[in-house]
Coordinates of C-alpha atoms in Angstrom, one line a residue:
M1050 CA 132.6 122.3 91.9
E1051 CA 134.6 124.7 94.2
V1052 CA 137.4 123.5 96.5
D1053 CA 138.4 125.4 99.5
A1054 CA 142.1 126.2 99.1
E1055 CA 142.8 126.3 102.7
N1056 CA 141.6 123.0 103.9
G1057 CA 140.9 121.0 100.7
L1058 CA 136.7 120.7 101.6
L1059 CA 134.1 121.0 98.7
Q1060 CA 132.4 124.1 98.7
R1061 CA 128.5 124.1 97.8
K1062 CA 127.4 126.3 95.1
Q1063 CA 124.8 128.8 95.7
S1064 CA 121.7 130.3 94.1
I1065 CA 119.8 133.4 94.0
Y1066 CA 116.2 132.4 95.7
K1067 CA 113.0 134.1 95.4
S1068 CA 109.3 132.7 96.5
L1069 CA 106.6 134.0 94.5
D1070 CA 103.9 132.5 96.4
E1071 CA 102.0 135.4 97.2
S1072 CA 99.0 134.9 95.0
F1073 CA 98.3 131.3 96.5
M1074 CA 98.4 132.8 100.2
I1075 CA 94.8 133.2 102.1
E1076 CA 94.7 135.9 104.5
K1077 CA 91.7 136.1 106.8
E1078 CA 89.8 132.6 105.6
T1079 CA 86.5 133.2 105.8
Y1080 CA 83.4 130.9 104.4
R1081 CA 80.5 132.9 105.1
G1082 CA 78.4 134.3 102.3
Q1083 CA 80.5 132.9 99.7
Q1084 CA 79.4 130.9 96.3
Y1085 CA 81.6 129.4 94.1
S1086 CA 80.3 130.6 91.2
Q1087 CA 82.3 134.0 92.0
I1088 CA 85.3 132.0 91.2
Y1089 CA 84.0 131.2 87.5
F1090 CA 83.0 134.4 86.8
A1091 CA 86.6 135.7 87.8
R1092 CA 88.1 133.3 85.5
L1093 CA 85.4 134.1 82.9
H1094 CA 86.7 137.9 82.7
L1095 CA 90.4 137.3 83.0
M1096 CA 90.3 134.3 80.6
R1097 CA 87.9 136.4 78.0
T1098 CA 90.0 139.7 78.1
L1099 CA 92.8 137.4 77.0
L1100 CA 91.0 135.5 74.2
Y1101 CA 90.0 138.7 73.2
S1102 CA 92.9 140.4 72.7
L1103 CA 94.2 137.5 70.7
L1104 CA 91.1 137.6 68.2
P1105 CA 92.5 140.0 65.5
T1106 CA 95.3 137.7 64.5
W1107 CA 93.2 134.6 64.6
K1108 CA 89.6 135.5 62.9
P1109 CA 89.7 139.4 62.1
H1110 CA 86.8 139.2 59.7
L1111 CA 84.1 137.2 62.6
P1112 CA 82.0 138.9 64.4
V1113 CA 81.9 138.0 68.3
C1114 CA 78.8 137.1 70.2
T1115 CA 77.2 136.0 73.1
V1116 CA 75.0 132.5 73.7
L1117 CA 71.7 134.3 73.6
G1118 CA 72.7 136.6 70.5
L1119 CA 73.3 133.2 68.3
E1120 CA 71.5 133.4 64.8
E1121 CA 71.2 130.2 63.1
G1122 CA 73.3 129.3 60.2
K1123 CA 75.5 132.6 61.0
D1124 CA 79.4 132.1 61.2
C1125 CA 80.3 133.8 64.5
I1126 CA 83.0 133.6 67.7
I1127 CA 81.7 133.1 71.3
V1128 CA 83.6 133.1 74.4
G1129 CA 83.1 131.0 77.4
T1130 CA 83.5 128.1 79.8
I1131 CA 83.1 125.1 78.6
Y1132 CA 80.6 122.5 80.8
K1133 CA 81.0 118.9 80.8
H1134 CA 78.0 116.6 80.9
M1135 CA 79.2 113.4 82.3
K1136 CA 76.9 110.4 82.8
L1137 CA 79.3 108.7 85.3
K1138 CA 80.4 111.5 87.3
P1139 CA 79.8 110.9 91.4
S1140 CA 77.0 112.7 92.8
I1141 CA 76.5 113.3 96.4
L1142 CA 72.9 113.3 96.1
D1143 CA 73.4 109.7 94.9
E1144 CA 74.2 108.7 98.4
Y1145 CA 70.7 110.0 99.5
S1146 CA 68.7 108.7 97.0
K1147 CA 66.2 105.9 97.8
E1148 CA 65.6 104.6 94.4
R1149 CA 68.9 103.7 93.2
S1150 CA 69.3 102.8 89.3
A1151 CA 71.2 99.7 88.0
G1152 CA 74.0 101.4 86.2
P1153 CA 77.3 100.2 84.8
L1154 CA 80.3 99.4 87.4
V1155 CA 82.5 102.4 87.4
Q1156 CA 86.3 101.9 87.4
P1157 CA 87.6 104.5 89.9
H1158 CA 90.0 105.7 88.3
N1159 CA 88.3 107.5 85.5
F1160 CA 84.7 108.4 84.9
M1161 CA 84.3 109.0 81.1
H1162 CA 81.7 107.9 79.0
S1163 CA 80.8 107.6 75.4
D1164 CA 77.7 109.7 75.9
D1165 CA 79.4 112.6 77.5
Y1166 CA 79.2 116.2 75.8
L1167 CA 80.5 119.7 76.0
V1168 CA 78.3 122.5 76.7
L1169 CA 79.7 126.4 76.3
E1170 CA 78.0 128.7 79.2
D1171 CA 78.6 132.9 79.4
E1172 CA 76.3 135.4 81.6
S1173 CA 73.4 135.1 78.9
G1174 CA 73.0 131.3 78.7
R1175 CA 74.0 127.8 77.3
V1176 CA 74.9 126.0 74.3
K1177 CA 75.4 122.5 73.3
L1178 CA 78.4 122.0 71.3
R1179 CA 79.1 119.5 68.4
G1180 CA 81.5 118.3 65.9
A1181 CA 84.4 116.3 66.2
L1182 CA 86.9 119.4 66.7
L1183 CA 85.9 119.6 70.4
L1184 CA 86.3 116.3 71.9
P1185 CA 84.8 115.7 75.3
S1186 CA 87.1 113.5 76.4
V1187 CA 90.1 116.0 76.3
Y1188 CA 88.1 118.9 77.8
V1189 CA 86.5 119.3 81.2
T1190 CA 84.3 121.3 83.1
G1191 CA 86.1 124.9 83.6
I1192 CA 87.8 125.6 80.8
V1193 CA 87.5 129.3 79.0
V1194 CA 88.0 128.7 75.3
A1195 CA 86.9 131.1 72.0
L1196 CA 84.9 129.0 69.3
H1197 CA 84.2 129.5 65.6
G1198 CA 81.3 128.2 64.4
K1199 CA 77.6 128.8 64.0
E1200 CA 74.3 127.7 65.7
T1201 CA 72.2 124.7 64.3
G1202 CA 68.8 124.3 62.9
A1203 CA 68.2 122.1 66.3
G1204 CA 69.5 124.7 68.5
D1205 CA 73.7 123.4 69.2
F1206 CA 76.6 125.2 68.3
M1207 CA 78.3 123.3 65.3
V1208 CA 82.2 123.9 66.4
E1209 CA 84.7 124.5 63.2
D1210 CA 87.9 125.6 65.0
V1211 CA 88.9 126.5 68.6
L1212 CA 91.4 128.8 70.3
E1213 CA 92.8 128.6 73.6
A1214 CA 94.7 130.7 75.6
G1215 CA 97.7 129.1 75.0
L1216 CA 101.3 129.7 76.8
P1217 CA 102.2 132.7 78.3
H1218 CA 104.7 135.1 77.9
Q1219 CA 108.1 133.8 79.4
I1220 CA 111.1 135.9 80.7
A1221 CA 114.4 134.8 78.9
R1222 CA 116.4 132.1 80.8
P1223 CA 119.9 133.6 81.9
L1224 CA 122.7 132.4 80.1
N1225 CA 124.8 130.5 82.5
S1226 CA 128.6 130.4 82.3
G1227 CA 128.9 126.5 82.0
D1228 CA 128.4 126.1 85.5
D1229 CA 125.9 122.8 86.7
K1230 CA 123.6 123.7 89.6
F1231 CA 121.5 121.1 90.3
V1232 CA 117.6 121.0 92.0
V1233 CA 116.7 117.9 93.6
F1234 CA 112.6 117.1 93.6
V1235 CA 111.3 114.3 95.4
S1236 CA 107.8 113.8 96.6
G1237 CA 105.5 110.8 98.0
L1238 CA 108.2 110.1 100.9
S1239 CA 105.5 108.9 103.3
V1240 CA 107.1 108.7 106.1
G1241 CA 105.3 106.2 108.6
S1242 CA 104.0 104.1 106.2
S1243 CA 104.4 100.4 106.2
S1244 CA 105.6 100.4 102.7
A1245 CA 108.3 103.1 102.8
N1246 CA 111.8 101.9 103.5
P1247 CA 113.3 104.3 106.0
L1248 CA 116.5 103.1 104.4
H1249 CA 116.2 104.4 101.4
F1250 CA 115.4 107.9 102.5
Q1251 CA 118.2 108.4 104.9
L1252 CA 120.6 107.0 102.0
F1253 CA 119.1 109.8 99.5
V1254 CA 119.7 112.1 102.6
D1255 CA 123.3 111.0 102.9
H1256 CA 123.8 111.0 99.0
I1257 CA 122.7 114.7 98.5
T1258 CA 124.3 116.3 101.7
G1259 CA 127.7 114.6 100.3
H1260 CA 128.2 111.9 103.2
L1261 CA 128.5 109.1 101.0
G1262 CA 130.5 108.3 97.5
D1263 CA 133.8 109.2 96.3
E1264 CA 135.2 112.3 95.4
K1265 CA 133.2 112.5 91.9
E1266 CA 129.7 111.7 93.9
Q1267 CA 130.6 114.1 96.4
G1268 CA 131.5 116.6 93.5
I1269 CA 128.1 116.5 92.3
A1270 CA 126.3 116.8 95.5
A1271 CA 128.0 120.0 96.1
Q1272 CA 126.5 121.3 92.8
I1273 CA 123.0 120.8 94.3
V1274 CA 121.7 124.3 95.0
Q1275 CA 117.8 123.4 96.3
V1276 CA 115.9 120.4 97.3
V1277 CA 111.9 120.4 96.8
I1278 CA 109.7 118.0 98.6
A1279 CA 106.5 117.8 96.4
G1280 CA 103.6 116.4 99.1
N1281 CA 102.7 113.5 100.5
S1282 CA 105.4 113.6 103.1
V1283 CA 104.2 111.9 106.1
E1284 CA 101.0 108.9 106.5
F1285 CA 99.0 108.3 109.8
P1286 CA 97.7 105.0 110.8
R1287 CA 94.2 106.0 109.8
G1288 CA 92.7 103.2 112.3
L1289 CA 93.7 105.9 114.9
L1290 CA 91.3 108.8 113.3
N1291 CA 88.2 107.2 113.9
G1292 CA 86.7 110.7 115.3
Q1293 CA 87.0 109.8 119.0
N1294 CA 89.5 111.2 121.4
L1295 CA 92.7 110.0 121.6
G1296 CA 94.3 108.6 124.3
S1297 CA 98.2 109.8 125.0
R1298 CA 99.8 106.8 123.6
D1299 CA 97.7 106.9 120.3
Q1300 CA 98.4 110.7 120.4
S1301 CA 102.4 109.8 120.8
K1302 CA 101.9 106.9 117.7
L1303 CA 100.1 109.8 115.8
S1304 CA 103.0 112.3 115.8
E1305 CA 105.9 109.5 115.4
P1306 CA 105.9 110.3 111.4
I1307 CA 106.3 114.2 112.0
K1308 CA 109.0 113.5 114.2
E1309 CA 111.1 111.2 111.9
L1310 CA 110.1 113.3 109.0
D1311 CA 112.0 116.6 111.2
I1312 CA 115.0 114.5 112.0
L1313 CA 115.5 113.6 108.2
L1314 CA 114.9 117.3 107.0
T1315 CA 117.2 118.8 109.6
Q1316 CA 119.8 117.1 107.6
I1317 CA 119.1 118.6 104.4
A1318 CA 118.4 121.7 105.8
A1319 CA 121.9 121.8 107.5
G1320 CA 123.4 122.0 104.1
I1321 CA 121.0 122.7 101.3
P1322 CA 118.0 124.8 101.4
V1323 CA 115.2 122.9 101.5
D1324 CA 111.3 123.8 100.3
I1325 CA 108.3 121.5 101.4
M1326 CA 105.0 121.6 100.2
P1327 CA 101.7 120.0 101.6
G1328 CA 100.2 117.0 100.1
E1329 CA 96.6 115.6 100.1
N1330 CA 97.8 113.2 102.8
D1331 CA 99.4 115.6 105.1
P1332 CA 98.8 117.5 108.3
A1333 CA 97.2 120.6 106.2
N1334 CA 93.8 122.0 104.7
F1335 CA 92.6 119.9 102.3
A1336 CA 91.2 122.5 99.8
L1337 CA 93.6 124.2 97.0
P1338 CA 95.7 125.9 97.3
Q1339 CA 97.0 124.5 100.2
Q1340 CA 99.0 126.7 103.1
P1341 CA 102.2 126.0 104.4
L1342 CA 102.7 123.2 106.9
N1343 CA 102.9 124.8 110.3
R1344 CA 106.6 125.3 111.3
C1345 CA 106.0 124.6 114.5
L1346 CA 105.5 121.1 113.3
F1347 CA 109.2 120.9 112.4
P1348 CA 111.2 122.1 115.3
G1349 CA 114.3 120.8 114.6
S1350 CA 115.0 121.5 110.8
A1351 CA 112.6 125.1 111.5
A1352 CA 115.8 126.5 112.9
F1353 CA 117.4 127.0 110.2
N1354 CA 116.6 130.0 107.7
T1355 CA 117.4 127.1 104.5
F1356 CA 114.0 125.7 105.6
R1357 CA 111.1 127.0 103.9
S1358 CA 107.4 125.4 104.2
C1359 CA 105.7 126.7 101.2
T1360 CA 102.3 126.5 99.9
N1361 CA 100.8 123.9 97.0
P1362 CA 100.9 125.3 94.3
H1363 CA 104.1 126.3 94.5
T1364 CA 106.0 128.9 92.5
F1365 CA 109.6 130.1 92.6
E1366 CA 112.8 131.3 90.8
L1367 CA 116.0 130.2 91.4
D1368 CA 119.0 132.1 89.1
N1369 CA 115.8 133.7 87.2
V1370 CA 114.6 130.1 86.2
R1371 CA 110.8 130.0 86.8
F1372 CA 109.6 126.9 88.7
L1373 CA 105.9 126.3 89.2
G1374 CA 104.4 123.0 90.3
T1375 CA 102.0 121.0 92.3
S1376 CA 102.0 117.8 94.8
G1377 CA 99.9 116.1 92.1
Q1378 CA 96.3 116.8 92.7
T1379 CA 95.5 118.7 89.7
I1380 CA 97.3 116.3 87.6
D1381 CA 95.3 113.3 89.0
D1382 CA 91.9 114.7 89.3
L1383 CA 92.3 115.4 85.4
A1384 CA 92.8 111.7 84.5
K1385 CA 89.7 111.0 86.6
Y1386 CA 87.6 113.3 84.0
S1387 CA 89.4 113.0 80.7
D1388 CA 91.4 110.8 79.0
G1389 CA 95.0 111.2 77.7
K1390 CA 98.3 109.3 76.9
G1391 CA 99.7 109.7 79.9
K1392 CA 100.6 112.2 83.0
L1393 CA 102.5 114.8 80.7
E1394 CA 99.8 115.3 78.6
F1395 CA 97.8 116.6 81.7
L1396 CA 100.6 118.7 82.4
E1397 CA 101.0 120.3 79.0
R1398 CA 97.1 120.9 78.4
T1399 CA 96.9 122.6 82.0
I1400 CA 100.0 124.9 81.0
R1401 CA 98.6 125.9 77.5
W1402 CA 95.3 126.3 78.9
R1403 CA 97.0 128.9 81.3
H1404 CA 95.2 127.2 84.3
L1405 CA 96.8 125.0 86.9
A1406 CA 93.2 123.5 88.1
P1407 CA 90.7 124.2 85.3
T1408 CA 88.2 121.2 87.7
A1409 CA 88.6 123.2 90.6
P1410 CA 86.0 124.1 92.0
N1411 CA 84.1 121.7 90.3
T1412 CA 85.3 117.8 90.9
L1413 CA 88.8 119.5 92.9
G1414 CA 88.2 121.0 96.3
C1415 CA 89.2 124.8 96.3
Y1416 CA 89.0 128.1 98.5
P1417 CA 86.0 129.9 97.3
F1418 CA 87.8 133.3 95.9
T1419 CA 85.6 136.3 95.6
D1420 CA 87.4 138.5 93.2
R1421 CA 90.2 136.5 91.6
D1422 CA 91.3 133.2 90.1
P1423 CA 95.0 132.4 91.6
F1424 CA 95.3 129.3 89.3
F1425 CA 95.3 131.9 86.2
V1426 CA 98.9 131.3 84.9
E1427 CA 100.1 134.6 84.4
V1428 CA 103.6 134.2 83.1
C1429 CA 105.1 130.8 81.7
P1430 CA 107.4 128.9 84.3
H1431 CA 110.4 127.5 82.5
V1432 CA 110.2 123.8 84.7
Y1433 CA 106.6 122.9 85.3
F1434 CA 105.9 119.8 87.5
A1435 CA 103.6 117.5 89.2
G1436 CA 104.5 115.1 92.6
N1437 CA 103.2 111.8 93.7
Q1438 CA 103.1 110.6 90.2
D1439 CA 103.4 106.7 89.0
K1440 CA 106.3 107.1 87.4
F1441 CA 109.2 109.2 86.5
E1442 CA 108.2 111.2 82.6
A1443 CA 109.7 114.2 81.8
S1444 CA 109.7 116.3 78.1
L1445 CA 110.0 119.5 76.9
I1446 CA 107.5 121.5 75.0
K1447 CA 107.9 125.0 73.0
G1448 CA 105.2 127.6 72.6
S1449 CA 105.2 129.8 69.1
D1450 CA 106.7 133.1 70.6
G1451 CA 109.6 130.7 71.7
Q1452 CA 108.7 129.4 75.2
V1453 CA 110.4 126.3 76.4
V1454 CA 109.4 124.5 79.1
R1455 CA 110.4 121.5 80.8
L1456 CA 107.9 119.1 82.0
I1457 CA 108.3 116.8 85.1
C1458 CA 106.1 113.9 86.8
I1459 CA 107.7 113.0 90.1
P1460 CA 107.4 109.4 90.9
R1461 CA 106.2 108.5 94.8
F1462 CA 109.6 108.0 96.5
A1463 CA 108.0 105.5 99.0
E1464 CA 107.1 103.1 96.1
T1465 CA 110.2 103.5 93.6
G1466 CA 112.8 105.4 95.5
T1467 CA 113.5 107.4 92.7
A1468 CA 114.2 111.4 93.2
V1469 CA 114.7 113.6 89.8
M1470 CA 117.4 115.9 89.5
L1471 CA 117.2 118.8 87.2
N1472 CA 120.4 121.0 85.9
L1473 CA 119.8 124.8 86.0
R1474 CA 121.9 125.1 83.2
N1475 CA 120.2 123.6 80.6
L1476 CA 117.1 122.2 81.9
E1477 CA 118.0 118.3 81.4
C1478 CA 117.0 115.7 84.1
H1479 CA 117.8 112.4 85.1
T1480 CA 116.9 110.1 88.0
L1481 CA 118.6 109.0 91.7
T1482 CA 117.1 105.8 92.3
F1483 CA 118.0 104.4 95.4
G1484 CA 117.8 100.3 96.7
S1485 CA 118.7 98.0 98.9
H1486 CA 121.0 94.6 98.5
F1487 CA 120.5 91.8 101.1
G1488 CA 123.7 89.7 101.2
S1489 CA 122.9 85.6 101.7
S1490 CA 125.7 83.0 101.2
G1491 CA 127.6 85.4 99.1
S1492 CA 125.0 86.2 96.8
S1493 CA 122.6 89.5 97.0
V1494 CA 119.1 90.0 95.7
N1495 CA 119.3 93.4 93.9
E1496 CA 115.5 95.5 94.6
R1497 CA 116.5 97.9 92.2
L1498 CA 119.9 98.4 90.3
E1499 CA 120.2 99.9 86.4
L1500 CA 123.7 101.6 86.4
K1501 CA 123.7 104.3 83.4
R1502 CA 125.6 107.0 84.6
S1503 CA 127.2 106.2 88.0
S1504 CA 126.9 104.5 91.0
F1505 CA 128.5 103.5 94.5
V1506 CA 127.8 101.1 97.1
S1507 CA 128.3 101.5 100.8
S1508 CA 127.7 98.9 103.7
Y1509 CA 125.1 99.8 106.4
S1510 CA 124.0 97.6 109.0
G1511 CA 124.9 94.6 107.5
R1512 CA 123.3 95.7 104.0
Y1513 CA 124.7 96.9 100.9
L1514 CA 123.1 100.1 100.0
S1515 CA 123.3 102.0 96.4
V1516 CA 122.2 104.9 94.8
V1517 CA 121.9 105.1 91.0
S1518 CA 121.9 107.9 88.8
E1519 CA 120.2 107.3 85.4
N1520 CA 119.9 109.8 82.8
Q1521 CA 116.4 111.1 81.3
T1522 CA 116.4 110.4 77.2
L1523 CA 114.2 112.6 75.4

């Protein structure tokens, strides 16, 4: 915290920002004559070259074979792309099928079945995988791995060991002088939704900009150097989007959430650099990577050079600390087609697979790239986040070469009133929870209040608003 000696005002700390979104930008977008097979070929070539470089230290004594070159009973290594055969996987063809067989009811959140099995495929062919080591519940279509095993008499491949890409190389994190600097993550604002409380978002804005709280709270707010909004910032009235032309009154209703969001973002951008990423419900292209929201949507906040409209996925550096994250679609899609203990486990899997969106384009929409796969993780981030999750979760993972990555699940703000603060100095994070108290005859009903570090209460239009900061225990 710095204090201006002349007038005694707090000065907000500054950080050096560097955008790294170039690989997610799409120039001269076209869908003419492009096939999704090309992105799989690019992914296989890239990942196979990487895995080949790891083989001398993994199984140097074993030969490397193609699927077509497998010999029964001979130990070898094969490298290819996993395909997961799923009995309950939704198919667009089912909607046009005249004869529908009676099948089990499918829970909408997951399409796993006990009969699922894995296949490995390369340019020469494909082979069915067997063995307890490679669980269908963990893997999904699109992952490139190296497998040690041998072909059985039935023509299958019995897996004895698995080599994944693992965490990539990580640049050294700078040793700071001991000063705290914070990055604030928030997602799922859903401005315009009936479930969102505009008071909570306004309180969030007032808190991080230093307009609420005592000197201690304002001192913490002055240490915030960056705000990241990770998708689903607005929600439109779905009843209006029925494919028909809208009248002037309906057009006004459709633009109200954007206008309200711009007013709030203008307050933030006036004092703090802010990155906004598109999400599934935002007015952006559906297929990944989502391109930046058009700046003309934000005439107020776009006037500040601190306002940045970014891609999804989004990657950047702040004081040489590298960040990488999505608005949550990649993690949510993994949860539909595989099992895990929680969303943090899916985050860890993708970073160890070195791929942000392994299920794209199979079950997750993406642009049909012809010569590259932008979702390949070439450099290991220090912070890896996913927005629009059910609850806040965080953990640290470590790699074999000393890599340290902070994983963060950012909860939906409209439902939880919770944002996440990360300290650049040590990668520790905690939550900011915003709630409201409604006074009645000297009593109040507390919607959300749990004080562990600090809190303050401020009256506003007859209501008592609270903000709670809760340290994350790892």
